[in-house]
Tab-separated table of N, CA and C in Angstrom:
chain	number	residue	atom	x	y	z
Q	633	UNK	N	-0.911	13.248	-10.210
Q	633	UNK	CA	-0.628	14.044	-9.038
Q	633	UNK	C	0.689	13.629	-8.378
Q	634	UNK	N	1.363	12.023	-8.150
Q	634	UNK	CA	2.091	11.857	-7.695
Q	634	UNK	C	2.907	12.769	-8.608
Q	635	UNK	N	3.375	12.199	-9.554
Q	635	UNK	CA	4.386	12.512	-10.454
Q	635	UNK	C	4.815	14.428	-9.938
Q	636	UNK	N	4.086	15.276	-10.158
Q	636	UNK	CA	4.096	16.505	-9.725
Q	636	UNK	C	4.272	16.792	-8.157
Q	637	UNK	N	4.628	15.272	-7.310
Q	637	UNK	CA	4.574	15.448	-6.093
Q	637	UNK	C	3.228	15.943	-5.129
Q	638	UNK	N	1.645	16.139	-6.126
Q	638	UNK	CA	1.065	16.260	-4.920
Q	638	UNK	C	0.443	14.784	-4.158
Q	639	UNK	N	0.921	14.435	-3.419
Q	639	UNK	CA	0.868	13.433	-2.493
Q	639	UNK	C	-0.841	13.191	-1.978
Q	640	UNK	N	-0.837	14.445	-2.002
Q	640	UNK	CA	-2.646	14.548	-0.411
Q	640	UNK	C	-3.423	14.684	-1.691
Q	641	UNK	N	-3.550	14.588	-3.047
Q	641	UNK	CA	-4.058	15.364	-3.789
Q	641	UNK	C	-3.961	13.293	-4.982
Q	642	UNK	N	-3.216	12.745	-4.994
Q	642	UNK	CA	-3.023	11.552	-5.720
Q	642	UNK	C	-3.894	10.858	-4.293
Q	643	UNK	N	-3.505	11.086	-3.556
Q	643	UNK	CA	-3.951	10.049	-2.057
Q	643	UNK	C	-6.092	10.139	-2.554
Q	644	UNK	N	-6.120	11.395	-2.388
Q	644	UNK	CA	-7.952	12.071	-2.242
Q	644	UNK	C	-8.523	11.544	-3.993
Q	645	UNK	N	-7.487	11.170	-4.766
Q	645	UNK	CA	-7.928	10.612	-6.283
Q	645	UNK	C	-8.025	9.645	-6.128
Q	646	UNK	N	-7.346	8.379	-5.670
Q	646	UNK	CA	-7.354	7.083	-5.856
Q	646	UNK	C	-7.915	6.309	-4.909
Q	647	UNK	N	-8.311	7.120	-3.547
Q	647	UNK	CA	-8.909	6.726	-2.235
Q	647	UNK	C	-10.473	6.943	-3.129
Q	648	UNK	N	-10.625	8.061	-4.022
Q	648	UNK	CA	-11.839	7.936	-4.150
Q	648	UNK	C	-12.024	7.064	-5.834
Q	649	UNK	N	-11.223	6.642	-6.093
Q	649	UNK	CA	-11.303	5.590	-7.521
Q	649	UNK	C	-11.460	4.006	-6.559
Q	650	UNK	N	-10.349	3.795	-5.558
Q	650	UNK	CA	-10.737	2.558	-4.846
Q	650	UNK	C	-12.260	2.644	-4.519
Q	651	UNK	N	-13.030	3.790	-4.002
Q	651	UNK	CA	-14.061	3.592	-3.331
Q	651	UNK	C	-15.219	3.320	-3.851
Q	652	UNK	N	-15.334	3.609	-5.853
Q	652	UNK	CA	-15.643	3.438	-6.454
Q	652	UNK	C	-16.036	1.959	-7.215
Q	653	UNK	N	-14.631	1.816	-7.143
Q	653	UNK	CA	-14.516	0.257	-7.645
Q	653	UNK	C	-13.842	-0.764	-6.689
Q	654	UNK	N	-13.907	-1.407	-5.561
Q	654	UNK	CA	-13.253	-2.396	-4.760
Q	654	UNK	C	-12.208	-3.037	-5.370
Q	655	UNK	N	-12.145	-3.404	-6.865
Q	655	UNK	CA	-11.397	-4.511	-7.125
Q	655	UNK	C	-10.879	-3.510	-8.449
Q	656	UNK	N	-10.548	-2.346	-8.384
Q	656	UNK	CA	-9.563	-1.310	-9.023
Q	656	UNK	C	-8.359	-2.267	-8.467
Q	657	UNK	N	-7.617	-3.067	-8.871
Q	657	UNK	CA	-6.936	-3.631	-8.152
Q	657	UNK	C	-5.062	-2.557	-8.422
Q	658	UNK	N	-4.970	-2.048	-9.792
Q	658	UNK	CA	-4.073	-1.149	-9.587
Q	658	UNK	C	-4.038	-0.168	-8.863
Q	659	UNK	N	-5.567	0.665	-8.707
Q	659	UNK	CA	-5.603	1.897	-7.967
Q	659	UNK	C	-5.447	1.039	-6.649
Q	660	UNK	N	-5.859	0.786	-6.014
Q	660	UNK	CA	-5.317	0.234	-4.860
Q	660	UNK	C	-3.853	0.297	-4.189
Q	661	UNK	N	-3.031	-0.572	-5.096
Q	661	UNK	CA	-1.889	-0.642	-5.273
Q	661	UNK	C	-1.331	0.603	-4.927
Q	662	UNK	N	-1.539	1.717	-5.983
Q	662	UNK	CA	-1.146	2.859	-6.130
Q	662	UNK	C	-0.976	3.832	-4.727
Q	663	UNK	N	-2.992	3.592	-4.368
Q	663	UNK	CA	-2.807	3.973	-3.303
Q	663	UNK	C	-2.328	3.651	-2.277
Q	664	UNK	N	-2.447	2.588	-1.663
Q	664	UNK	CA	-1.136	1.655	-0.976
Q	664	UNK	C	0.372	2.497	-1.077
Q	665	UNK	N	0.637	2.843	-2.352
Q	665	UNK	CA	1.980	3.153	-2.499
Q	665	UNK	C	2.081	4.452	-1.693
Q	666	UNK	N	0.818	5.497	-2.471
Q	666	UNK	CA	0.690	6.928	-1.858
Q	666	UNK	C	1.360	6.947	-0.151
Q	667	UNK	N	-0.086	6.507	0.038
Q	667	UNK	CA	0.567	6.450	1.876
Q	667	UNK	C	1.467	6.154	2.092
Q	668	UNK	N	2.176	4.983	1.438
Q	668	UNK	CA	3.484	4.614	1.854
Q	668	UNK	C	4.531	5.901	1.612
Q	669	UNK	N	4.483	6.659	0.739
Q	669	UNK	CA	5.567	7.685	0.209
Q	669	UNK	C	5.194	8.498	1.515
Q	670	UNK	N	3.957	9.082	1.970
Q	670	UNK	CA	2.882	9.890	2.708
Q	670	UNK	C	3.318	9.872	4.437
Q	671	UNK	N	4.190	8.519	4.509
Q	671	UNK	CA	4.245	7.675	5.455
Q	671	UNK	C	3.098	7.656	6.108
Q	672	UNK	N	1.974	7.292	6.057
Q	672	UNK	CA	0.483	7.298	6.956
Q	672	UNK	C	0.703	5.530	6.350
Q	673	UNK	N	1.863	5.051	7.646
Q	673	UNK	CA	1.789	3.037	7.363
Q	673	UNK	C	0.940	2.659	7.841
Q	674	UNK	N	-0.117	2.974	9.126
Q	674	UNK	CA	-1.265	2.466	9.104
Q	674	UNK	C	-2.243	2.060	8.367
Q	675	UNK	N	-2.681	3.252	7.195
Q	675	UNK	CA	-3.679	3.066	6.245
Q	675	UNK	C	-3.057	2.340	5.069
Q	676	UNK	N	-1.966	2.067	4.850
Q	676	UNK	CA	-0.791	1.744	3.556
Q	676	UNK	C	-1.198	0.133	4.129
Q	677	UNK	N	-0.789	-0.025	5.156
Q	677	UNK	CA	-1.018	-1.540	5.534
Q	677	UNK	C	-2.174	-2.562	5.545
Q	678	UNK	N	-3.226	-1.226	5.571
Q	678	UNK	CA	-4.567	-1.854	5.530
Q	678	UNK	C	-4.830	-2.390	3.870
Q	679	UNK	N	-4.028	-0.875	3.486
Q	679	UNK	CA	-4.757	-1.663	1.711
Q	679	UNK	C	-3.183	-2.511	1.144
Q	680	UNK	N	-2.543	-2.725	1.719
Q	680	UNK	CA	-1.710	-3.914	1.120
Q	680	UNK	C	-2.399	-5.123	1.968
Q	681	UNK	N	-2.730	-5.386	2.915
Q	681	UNK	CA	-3.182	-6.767	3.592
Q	681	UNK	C	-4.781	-6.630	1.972
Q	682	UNK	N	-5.210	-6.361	1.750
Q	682	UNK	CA	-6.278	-6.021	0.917
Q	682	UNK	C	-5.857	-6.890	-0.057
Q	683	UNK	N	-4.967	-6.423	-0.735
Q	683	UNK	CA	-4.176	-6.903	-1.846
Q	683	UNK	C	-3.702	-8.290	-1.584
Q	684	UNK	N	-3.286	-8.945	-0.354
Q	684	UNK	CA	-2.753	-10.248	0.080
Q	684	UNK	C	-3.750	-11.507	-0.932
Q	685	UNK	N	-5.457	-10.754	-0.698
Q	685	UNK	CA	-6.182	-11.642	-1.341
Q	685	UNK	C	-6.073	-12.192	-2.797
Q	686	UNK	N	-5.791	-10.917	-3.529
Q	686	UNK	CA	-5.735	-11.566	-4.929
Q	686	UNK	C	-4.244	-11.994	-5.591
Q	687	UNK	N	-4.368	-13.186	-5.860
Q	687	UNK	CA	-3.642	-13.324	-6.372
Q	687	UNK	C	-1.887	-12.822	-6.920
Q	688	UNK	N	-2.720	-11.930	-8.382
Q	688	UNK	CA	-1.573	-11.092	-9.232
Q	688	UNK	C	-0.822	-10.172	-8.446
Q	689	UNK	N	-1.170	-9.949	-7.084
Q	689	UNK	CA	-0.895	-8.373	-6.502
Q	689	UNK	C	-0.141	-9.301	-5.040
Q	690	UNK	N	-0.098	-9.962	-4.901
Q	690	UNK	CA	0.406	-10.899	-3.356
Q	690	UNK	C	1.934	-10.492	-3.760
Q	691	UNK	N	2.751	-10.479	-4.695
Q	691	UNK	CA	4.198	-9.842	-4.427
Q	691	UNK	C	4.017	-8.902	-3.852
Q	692	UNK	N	3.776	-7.929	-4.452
Q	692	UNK	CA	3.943	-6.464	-4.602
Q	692	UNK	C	3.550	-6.513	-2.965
Q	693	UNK	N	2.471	-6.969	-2.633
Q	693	UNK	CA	1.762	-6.534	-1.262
Q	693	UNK	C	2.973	-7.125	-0.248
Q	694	UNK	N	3.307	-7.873	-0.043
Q	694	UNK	CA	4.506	-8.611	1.002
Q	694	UNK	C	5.228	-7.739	0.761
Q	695	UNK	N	5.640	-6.969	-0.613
Q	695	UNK	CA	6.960	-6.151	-0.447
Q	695	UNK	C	6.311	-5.178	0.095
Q	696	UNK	N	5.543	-4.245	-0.212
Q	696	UNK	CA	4.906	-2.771	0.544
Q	696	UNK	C	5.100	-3.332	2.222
Q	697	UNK	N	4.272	-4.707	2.428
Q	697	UNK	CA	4.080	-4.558	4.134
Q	697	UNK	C	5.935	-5.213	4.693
Q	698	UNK	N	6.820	-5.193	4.026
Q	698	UNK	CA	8.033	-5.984	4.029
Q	698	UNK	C	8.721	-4.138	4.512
Q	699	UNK	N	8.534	-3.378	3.469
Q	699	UNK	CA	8.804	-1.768	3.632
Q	699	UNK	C	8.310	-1.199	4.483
Q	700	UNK	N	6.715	-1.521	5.060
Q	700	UNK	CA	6.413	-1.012	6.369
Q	700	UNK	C	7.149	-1.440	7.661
Q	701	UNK	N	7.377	-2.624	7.452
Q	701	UNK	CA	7.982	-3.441	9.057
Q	701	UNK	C	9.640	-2.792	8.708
Q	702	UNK	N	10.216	-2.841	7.877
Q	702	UNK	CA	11.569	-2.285	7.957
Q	702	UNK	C	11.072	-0.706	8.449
Q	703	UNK	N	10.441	0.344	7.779
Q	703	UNK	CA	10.191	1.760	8.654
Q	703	UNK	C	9.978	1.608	10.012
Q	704	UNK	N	9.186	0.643	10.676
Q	704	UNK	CA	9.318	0.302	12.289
Q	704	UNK	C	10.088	-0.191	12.370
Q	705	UNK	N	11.294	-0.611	11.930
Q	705	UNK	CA	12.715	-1.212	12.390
Q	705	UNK	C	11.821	-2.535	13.270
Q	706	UNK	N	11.113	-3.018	12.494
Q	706	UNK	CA	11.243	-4.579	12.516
Q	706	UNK	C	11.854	-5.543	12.118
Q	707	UNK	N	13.001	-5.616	11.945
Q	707	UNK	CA	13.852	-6.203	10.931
Q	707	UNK	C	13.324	-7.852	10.553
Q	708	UNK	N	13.088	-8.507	11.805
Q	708	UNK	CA	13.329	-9.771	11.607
Q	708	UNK	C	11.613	-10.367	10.615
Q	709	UNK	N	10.774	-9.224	11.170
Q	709	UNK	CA	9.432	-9.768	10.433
Q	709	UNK	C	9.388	-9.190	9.177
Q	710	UNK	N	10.391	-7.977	9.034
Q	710	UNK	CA	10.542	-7.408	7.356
Q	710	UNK	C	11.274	-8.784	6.862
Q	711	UNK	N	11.791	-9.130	7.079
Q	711	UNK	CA	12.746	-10.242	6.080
Q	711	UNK	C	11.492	-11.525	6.398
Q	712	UNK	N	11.163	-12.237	7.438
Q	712	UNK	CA	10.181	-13.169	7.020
Q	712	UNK	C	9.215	-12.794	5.932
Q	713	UNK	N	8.832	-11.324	6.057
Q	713	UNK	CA	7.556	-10.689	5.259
Q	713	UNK	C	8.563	-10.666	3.837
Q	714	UNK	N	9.391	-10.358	3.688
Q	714	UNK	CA	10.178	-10.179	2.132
Q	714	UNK	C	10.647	-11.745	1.655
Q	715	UNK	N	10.694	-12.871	2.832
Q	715	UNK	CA	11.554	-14.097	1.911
Q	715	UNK	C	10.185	-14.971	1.725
């Protein structure tokens, strides 16, 4: 769905693959990403702090919530959150 641009339509797939499986740990991700493209950073932030827990996915997640605090022109906690 992303790929074809539907956004609300990849978001309603992978919200319901996370809900399925908790530890889908890519769909997560993914969805994380959705919202982020979606800009809905509230819910994007919830499932990257999600991701903080495991392990393999703790980059990726600092960078998503590193991309949220730069969209609020947080600068100084985007760069603590990115270094």
């Amino acid at each position: 769905y992303q790929a074809q641009g539907q956004i609300a339509s990849a978001i309603d797939a992978l919200d319901m693959a996370v809900k399925r499986n908790p530890h889908a740990y890519d769909d997560r991700l993914s969805l994380a990403q959705a919202y982020l493209a979606h800009y809905q950073l509230g819910k994007a932030q919830l499932q990257f702090f999600s991701l903080l827990q495991v392990p393999e996915y703790r980059a990726a997640a600092h960078a998503g919530l590193g991309v949220i605090l730069m969209r609020q022109n947080k600068w100084y906690a985007a760069i603590d959150e990115l270094t």
